[in-house]
Structures are given as structure tokens and as C-alpha cells.
Amino acid sequence: MARSTMGLLVLLLLGLASWATDRGSLAGEARPDWPFFALCMDTHDARQRSLGEQAAMLNELGYDGAGHLWLDNLPERIRTLDESGLALHQVYMRVDLDKSPHYDRRLATVLPLLKGRPTMLAVLFYGGKPSDEALDPAAVDILREIADAAAKHDVRVVLYPHANAWLERVEDSLRLIEKCDRPNLGVMFNLCHWLAVDREENLEPLLERAKPRLWAVSLHGADRAAEVQAKTGQWIQPLDQGTFDVAGLLKILRRLDYRGPIGLQCYGIPGDAREHLQRSMAAWRKLNAEREGL
């Protein structure tokens, strides 16, 4: 009798373990744990914090890391993030199609610093009318050069669509990626720049199309696209403000099984960065608690 009871108990425990494993797998598919980092949190910070102070603040508030704007002071950014146990998720650089050289040649010394890290090189393109395909051949040559240099250090490159730039839309990025034919090229979806140029009904089909090369996303609080474009709404805000449905965006990303990092866009938000970063982290945790059904 005791042996029979023990056998039933073992079977029950095995069944529970299998159920938990299956549930965990399903949960992993439905509720990915996105690394959450901050970008441009220093451009308008009233406190003008040093890089070390920024890293300590982000660590204290619960962020997973930071993005770094342009190539200046990059070794110090890496060092201070390392000291705080945080990751450098992205480094942003600019390409100008109408200038020579087209981009900052310090890139050759920067790329070795990124090897072995999760850091992506995020590239913005300027120097032409937005989405002008006549400039594609020149852009492809430059982008292949950057992608090949990055590949030598196992660095991925994402195209960063920016409103009013030549590379303005996600569709522009996907077109260039196809023409470049480089495996380390992907695209970043930036909520603020998408709100400025597109309609909300296009969001899910666009992300669906971008899915195979969608490697990074940035978001923030904002008003609806129509309001932003009509200049009757607010654009980049802390995550706890605005009428745009951020939860709906995250739902789409979960459905698409998006597994990359998510950046909090802070450009132009005035005041003490700590205050709005703290508010945005609270909103982020609430969004994630709601998706978990807590």
C-alpha cells in the first residue's frame, strides 16, 4: 500500500513538473522578458549628470542599461555601465549621404570595444529627401561598408528610421536591408518617429512585415498619431502620459514573439531626468504586471 501510494505521488510530481515546464515554455513564448534600457536620457537633464552618475541612477531605478548617442566618450560610457552592472545596448551614429566622409571614421576604433557585448550599432541616414530611392545605390555602398566592418567584430547593425531624415520609415530600412544582403543588418522601430509619419491602422501590418529583421524597439508616452501630426498632441513624454496605446503595441510585439531589447526614448523631456525615468519605470512595471495578469 505504501509503495503504491509512493508511486502515485511520484507520478503526480512528474505530471506537475511537466505541466510547469509546458506552462513556462508557453509563458516564455507569450510573455518575453524584454531588456529595458534608456536612451537620450541625458540630452535635456536639468542636473547634467556625468556618465558615471547616469549609470548609477539607471541601476538604482531598475533599468537594464543604456544607449549612447554618437561616438564621443564611448570608452567612458562602457566603463561606467560595466561598473554598475548594466549593458550598453546601442551606439548611435549618423551617415550623411551629401558629405565626405559620410560618417565618423572613429568607427574603426569603436567597433573592437563592442565585441562580445549585446551592443547594436544604430545608424541614421541623412542627406536627401525622405525616402528618395534615387539615393539607394550610394546608401547601399556605405551601409555594406559599415556592416562588413561591424561583422568582423560580431556586431549587429540596425537601421534607425528618423522623421524628416532620408531614412525616414521602417519600409525604407527594409528596402535597404534587402538590397545590401548582409546577415548582420536589421531594423529598429522607433515609436516617436513612426507616429510622425504614419497612421495607426498600419502599425501591426508594418511590424508583421519587419518581424524577420526587427531587432530593436523604442517607445515612450505619446498622444495618438493623428494628434502628433496635427501638432495638437504631445510627442515624446514619460511612459505614464499620453493617449497612445502603448499596451497595444506591446501586445503586438508579444504576438510576433519579439525577443529584442526595448529602449525608453527620453529625448527632449525637460527637468530632472531621475524624476521622469522613475515615473516611466513605474509605468513599465505596471504594463508588465498587467500582461502577467497580476
mmCIF file of N, CA, C and O in Angstrom, residues 72-120:
data_model
loop_
_atom_site.group_PDB
_atom_site.id
_atom_site.type_symbol
_atom_site.label_atom_id
_atom_site.label_comp_id
_atom_site.label_asym_id
_atom_site.label_seq_id
_atom_site.Cartn_x
_atom_site.Cartn_y
_atom_site.Cartn_z
ATOM 1 N N ASP A 72 31.385 60.020 -29.267
ATOM 2 C CA ASP A 72 32.186 60.687 -28.243
ATOM 3 C C ASP A 72 32.051 59.967 -26.902
ATOM 4 O O ASP A 72 30.963 59.500 -26.544
ATOM 5 N N ASN A 73 33.145 59.904 -26.160
ATOM 6 C CA ASN A 73 33.147 59.410 -24.776
ATOM 7 C C ASN A 73 32.648 57.972 -24.633
ATOM 8 O O ASN A 73 32.197 57.581 -23.549
ATOM 9 N N LEU A 74 32.735 57.194 -25.697
ATOM 10 C CA LEU A 74 32.208 55.833 -25.624
ATOM 11 C C LEU A 74 32.972 54.944 -24.642
ATOM 12 O O LEU A 74 32.338 54.183 -23.886
ATOM 13 N N PRO A 75 34.315 54.989 -24.590
ATOM 14 C CA PRO A 75 35.003 54.149 -23.591
ATOM 15 C C PRO A 75 34.542 54.435 -22.166
ATOM 16 O O PRO A 75 34.369 53.505 -21.362
ATOM 17 N N GLU A 76 34.304 55.712 -21.846
ATOM 18 C CA GLU A 76 33.836 56.044 -20.502
ATOM 19 C C GLU A 76 32.425 55.527 -20.270
ATOM 20 O O GLU A 76 32.092 55.060 -19.170
ATOM 21 N N ARG A 77 31.579 55.601 -21.290
ATOM 22 C CA ARG A 77 30.217 55.064 -21.150
ATOM 23 C C ARG A 77 30.275 53.571 -20.861
ATOM 24 O O ARG A 77 29.574 53.075 -19.954
ATOM 25 N N ILE A 78 31.100 52.852 -21.591
ATOM 26 C CA ILE A 78 31.215 51.413 -21.384
ATOM 27 C C ILE A 78 31.724 51.111 -19.976
ATOM 28 O O ILE A 78 31.189 50.250 -19.269
ATOM 29 N N ARG A 79 32.754 51.829 -19.566
ATOM 30 C CA ARG A 79 33.340 51.594 -18.241
ATOM 31 C C ARG A 79 32.323 51.853 -17.131
ATOM 32 O O ARG A 79 32.186 51.044 -16.202
ATOM 33 N N THR A 80 31.606 52.962 -17.213
ATOM 34 C CA THR A 80 30.663 53.302 -16.141
ATOM 35 C C THR A 80 29.477 52.352 -16.103
ATOM 36 O O THR A 80 28.978 52.010 -15.021
ATOM 37 N N LEU A 81 29.023 51.897 -17.252
ATOM 38 C CA LEU A 81 27.942 50.912 -17.262
ATOM 39 C C LEU A 81 28.426 49.585 -16.694
ATOM 40 O O LEU A 81 27.715 48.930 -15.918
ATOM 41 N N ASP A 82 29.641 49.178 -17.086
ATOM 42 C CA ASP A 82 30.201 47.937 -16.537
ATOM 43 C C ASP A 82 30.278 48.003 -15.017
ATOM 44 O O ASP A 82 29.945 47.038 -14.316
ATOM 45 N N GLU A 83 30.722 49.130 -14.498
ATOM 46 C CA GLU A 83 30.869 49.276 -13.054
ATOM 47 C C GLU A 83 29.531 49.201 -12.331
ATOM 48 O O GLU A 83 29.471 48.811 -11.152
ATOM 49 N N SER A 84 28.448 49.553 -13.022
ATOM 50 C CA SER A 84 27.111 49.486 -12.421
ATOM 51 C C SER A 84 26.376 48.199 -12.766
ATOM 52 O O SER A 84 25.202 48.036 -12.414
ATOM 53 N N GLY A 85 27.055 47.289 -13.477
ATOM 54 C CA GLY A 85 26.439 46.018 -13.835
ATOM 55 C C GLY A 85 25.363 46.133 -14.894
ATOM 56 O O GLY A 85 24.444 45.314 -14.957
ATOM 57 N N LEU A 86 25.483 47.158 -15.752
ATOM 58 C CA LEU A 86 24.493 47.399 -16.794
ATOM 59 C C LEU A 86 25.081 47.132 -18.174
ATOM 60 O O LEU A 86 26.299 47.046 -18.351
ATOM 61 N N ALA A 87 24.209 47.022 -19.162
ATOM 62 C CA ALA A 87 24.621 46.737 -20.529
ATOM 63 C C ALA A 87 24.531 47.984 -21.403
ATOM 64 O O ALA A 87 23.637 48.824 -21.219
ATOM 65 N N LEU A 88 25.452 48.081 -22.340
ATOM 66 C CA LEU A 88 25.339 49.084 -23.398
ATOM 67 C C LEU A 88 24.586 48.419 -24.538
ATOM 68 O O LEU A 88 25.121 47.539 -25.209
ATOM 69 N N HIS A 89 23.338 48.825 -24.756
ATOM 70 C CA HIS A 89 22.501 48.144 -25.747
ATOM 71 C C HIS A 89 22.678 48.705 -27.151
ATOM 72 O O HIS A 89 22.561 47.957 -28.129
ATOM 73 N N GLN A 90 22.940 49.994 -27.268
ATOM 74 C CA GLN A 90 23.071 50.582 -28.593
ATOM 75 C C GLN A 90 24.052 51.746 -28.579
ATOM 76 O O GLN A 90 24.177 52.456 -27.582
ATOM 77 N N VAL A 91 24.718 51.942 -29.727
ATOM 78 C CA VAL A 91 25.509 53.138 -30.000
ATOM 79 C C VAL A 91 24.957 53.723 -31.290
ATOM 80 O O VAL A 91 24.815 53.011 -32.297
ATOM 81 N N TYR A 92 24.642 55.018 -31.274
ATOM 82 C CA TYR A 92 24.016 55.657 -32.428
ATOM 83 C C TYR A 92 25.072 56.402 -33.242
ATOM 84 O O TYR A 92 25.972 57.038 -32.687
ATOM 85 N N MET A 93 24.960 56.307 -34.556
ATOM 86 C CA MET A 93 25.866 57.031 -35.438
ATOM 87 C C MET A 93 25.093 57.546 -36.657
ATOM 88 O O MET A 93 24.053 56.998 -37.017
ATOM 89 N N ARG A 94 25.638 58.571 -37.255
ATOM 90 C CA ARG A 94 24.953 59.260 -38.344
ATOM 91 C C ARG A 94 25.740 59.098 -39.644
ATOM 92 O O ARG A 94 26.962 59.215 -39.662
ATOM 93 N N VAL A 95 24.993 58.841 -40.714
ATOM 94 C CA VAL A 95 25.554 58.838 -42.070
ATOM 95 C C VAL A 95 24.961 60.014 -42.830
ATOM 96 O O VAL A 95 23.748 60.221 -42.807
ATOM 97 N N ASP A 96 25.821 60.787 -43.493
ATOM 98 C CA ASP A 96 25.373 61.909 -44.328
ATOM 99 C C ASP A 96 25.727 61.601 -45.781
ATOM 100 O O ASP A 96 26.902 61.593 -46.156
ATOM 101 N N LEU A 97 24.708 61.355 -46.575
ATOM 102 C CA LEU A 97 24.933 60.983 -47.966
ATOM 103 C C LEU A 97 25.513 62.119 -48.786
ATOM 104 O O LEU A 97 26.145 61.882 -49.824
ATOM 105 N N ASP A 98 25.319 63.363 -48.342
ATOM 106 C CA ASP A 98 25.762 64.524 -49.114
ATOM 107 C C ASP A 98 27.061 65.130 -48.586
ATOM 108 O O ASP A 98 27.411 66.250 -48.942
ATOM 109 N N LYS A 99 27.777 64.393 -47.738
ATOM 110 C CA LYS A 99 29.031 64.901 -47.195
ATOM 111 C C LYS A 99 30.146 63.876 -47.366
ATOM 112 O O LYS A 99 29.896 62.705 -47.643
ATOM 113 N N SER A 100 31.366 64.335 -47.197
ATOM 114 C CA SER A 100 32.521 63.447 -47.245
ATOM 115 C C SER A 100 33.485 63.827 -46.121
ATOM 116 O O SER A 100 33.833 65.009 -46.009
ATOM 117 N N PRO A 101 33.907 62.884 -45.286
ATOM 118 C CA PRO A 101 33.456 61.489 -45.279
ATOM 119 C C PRO A 101 31.985 61.383 -44.867
ATOM 120 O O PRO A 101 31.448 62.288 -44.232
ATOM 121 N N HIS A 102 31.393 60.259 -45.231
ATOM 122 C CA HIS A 102 29.960 60.098 -44.996
ATOM 123 C C HIS A 102 29.621 59.835 -43.534
ATOM 124 O O HIS A 102 28.487 60.080 -43.120
ATOM 125 N N TYR A 103 30.594 59.330 -42.782
ATOM 126 C CA TYR A 103 30.330 59.024 -41.374
ATOM 127 C C TYR A 103 31.622 59.163 -40.582
ATOM 128 O O TYR A 103 32.721 59.287 -41.138
ATOM 129 N N ASP A 104 31.480 59.159 -39.278
ATOM 130 C CA ASP A 104 32.598 59.350 -38.352
ATOM 131 C C ASP A 104 33.582 58.188 -38.484
ATOM 132 O O ASP A 104 33.255 57.041 -38.165
ATOM 133 N N ARG A 105 34.795 58.485 -38.921
ATOM 134 C CA ARG A 105 35.778 57.436 -39.167
ATOM 135 C C ARG A 105 36.339 56.839 -37.882
ATOM 136 O O ARG A 105 37.116 55.874 -37.929
ATOM 137 N N ARG A 106 35.978 57.394 -36.757
ATOM 138 C CA ARG A 106 36.364 56.768 -35.489
ATOM 139 C C ARG A 106 35.673 55.426 -35.302
ATOM 140 O O ARG A 106 36.003 54.678 -34.355
ATOM 141 N N LEU A 107 34.723 55.101 -36.160
ATOM 142 C CA LEU A 107 34.022 53.822 -36.054
ATOM 143 C C LEU A 107 35.007 52.660 -36.023
ATOM 144 O O LEU A 107 34.793 51.675 -35.317
ATOM 145 N N ALA A 108 36.107 52.770 -36.775
ATOM 146 C CA ALA A 108 37.092 51.685 -36.821
ATOM 147 C C ALA A 108 37.691 51.398 -35.448
ATOM 148 O O ALA A 108 38.028 50.245 -35.134
ATOM 149 N N THR A 109 37.816 52.432 -34.611
ATOM 150 C CA THR A 109 38.358 52.225 -33.265
ATOM 151 C C THR A 109 37.271 51.882 -32.258
ATOM 152 O O THR A 109 37.568 51.363 -31.179
ATOM 153 N N VAL A 110 36.023 52.157 -32.600
ATOM 154 C CA VAL A 110 34.891 51.886 -31.707
ATOM 155 C C VAL A 110 34.463 50.425 -31.761
ATOM 156 O O VAL A 110 34.181 49.807 -30.727
ATOM 157 N N LEU A 111 34.437 49.854 -32.944
ATOM 158 C CA LEU A 111 33.901 48.506 -33.106
ATOM 159 C C LEU A 111 34.597 47.452 -32.242
ATOM 160 O O LEU A 111 33.907 46.588 -31.666
ATOM 161 N N PRO A 112 35.927 47.486 -32.100
ATOM 162 C CA PRO A 112 36.547 46.488 -31.211
ATOM 163 C C PRO A 112 36.066 46.575 -29.767
ATOM 164 O O PRO A 112 36.053 45.567 -29.052
ATOM 165 N N LEU A 113 35.646 47.757 -29.335
ATOM 166 C CA LEU A 113 35.147 47.921 -27.968
ATOM 167 C C LEU A 113 33.810 47.211 -27.762
ATOM 168 O O LEU A 113 33.431 46.908 -26.626
ATOM 169 N N LEU A 114 33.088 46.955 -28.859
ATOM 170 C CA LEU A 114 31.741 46.385 -28.773
ATOM 171 C C LEU A 114 31.725 44.867 -28.888
ATOM 172 O O LEU A 114 30.700 44.241 -28.614
ATOM 173 N N LYS A 115 32.838 44.294 -29.285
ATOM 174 C CA LYS A 115 32.892 42.845 -29.467
ATOM 175 C C LYS A 115 32.594 42.130 -28.155
ATOM 176 O O LYS A 115 33.097 42.493 -27.097
ATOM 177 N N GLY A 116 31.758 41.106 -28.223
ATOM 178 C CA GLY A 116 31.406 40.328 -27.051
ATOM 179 C C GLY A 116 30.336 40.959 -26.188
ATOM 180 O O GLY A 116 30.019 40.430 -25.112
ATOM 181 N N ARG A 117 29.777 42.067 -26.643
ATOM 182 C CA ARG A 117 28.719 42.757 -25.901
ATOM 183 C C ARG A 117 27.392 42.645 -26.667
ATOM 184 O O ARG A 117 27.401 42.347 -27.860
ATOM 185 N N PRO A 118 26.265 42.934 -26.010
ATOM 186 C CA PRO A 118 24.976 42.894 -26.715
ATOM 187 C C PRO A 118 24.726 44.155 -27.534
ATOM 188 O O PRO A 118 23.637 44.328 -28.073
ATOM 189 N N THR A 119 25.723 45.022 -27.637
ATOM 190 C CA THR A 119 25.552 46.330 -28.246
ATOM 191 C C THR A 119 25.288 46.258 -29.739
ATOM 192 O O THR A 119 26.017 45.589 -30.476
ATOM 193 N N MET A 120 24.260 46.966 -30.189
ATOM 194 C CA MET A 120 23.996 47.139 -31.619
ATOM 195 C C MET A 120 24.465 48.524 -32.038
ATOM 196 O O MET A 120 24.392 49.481 -31.263
#
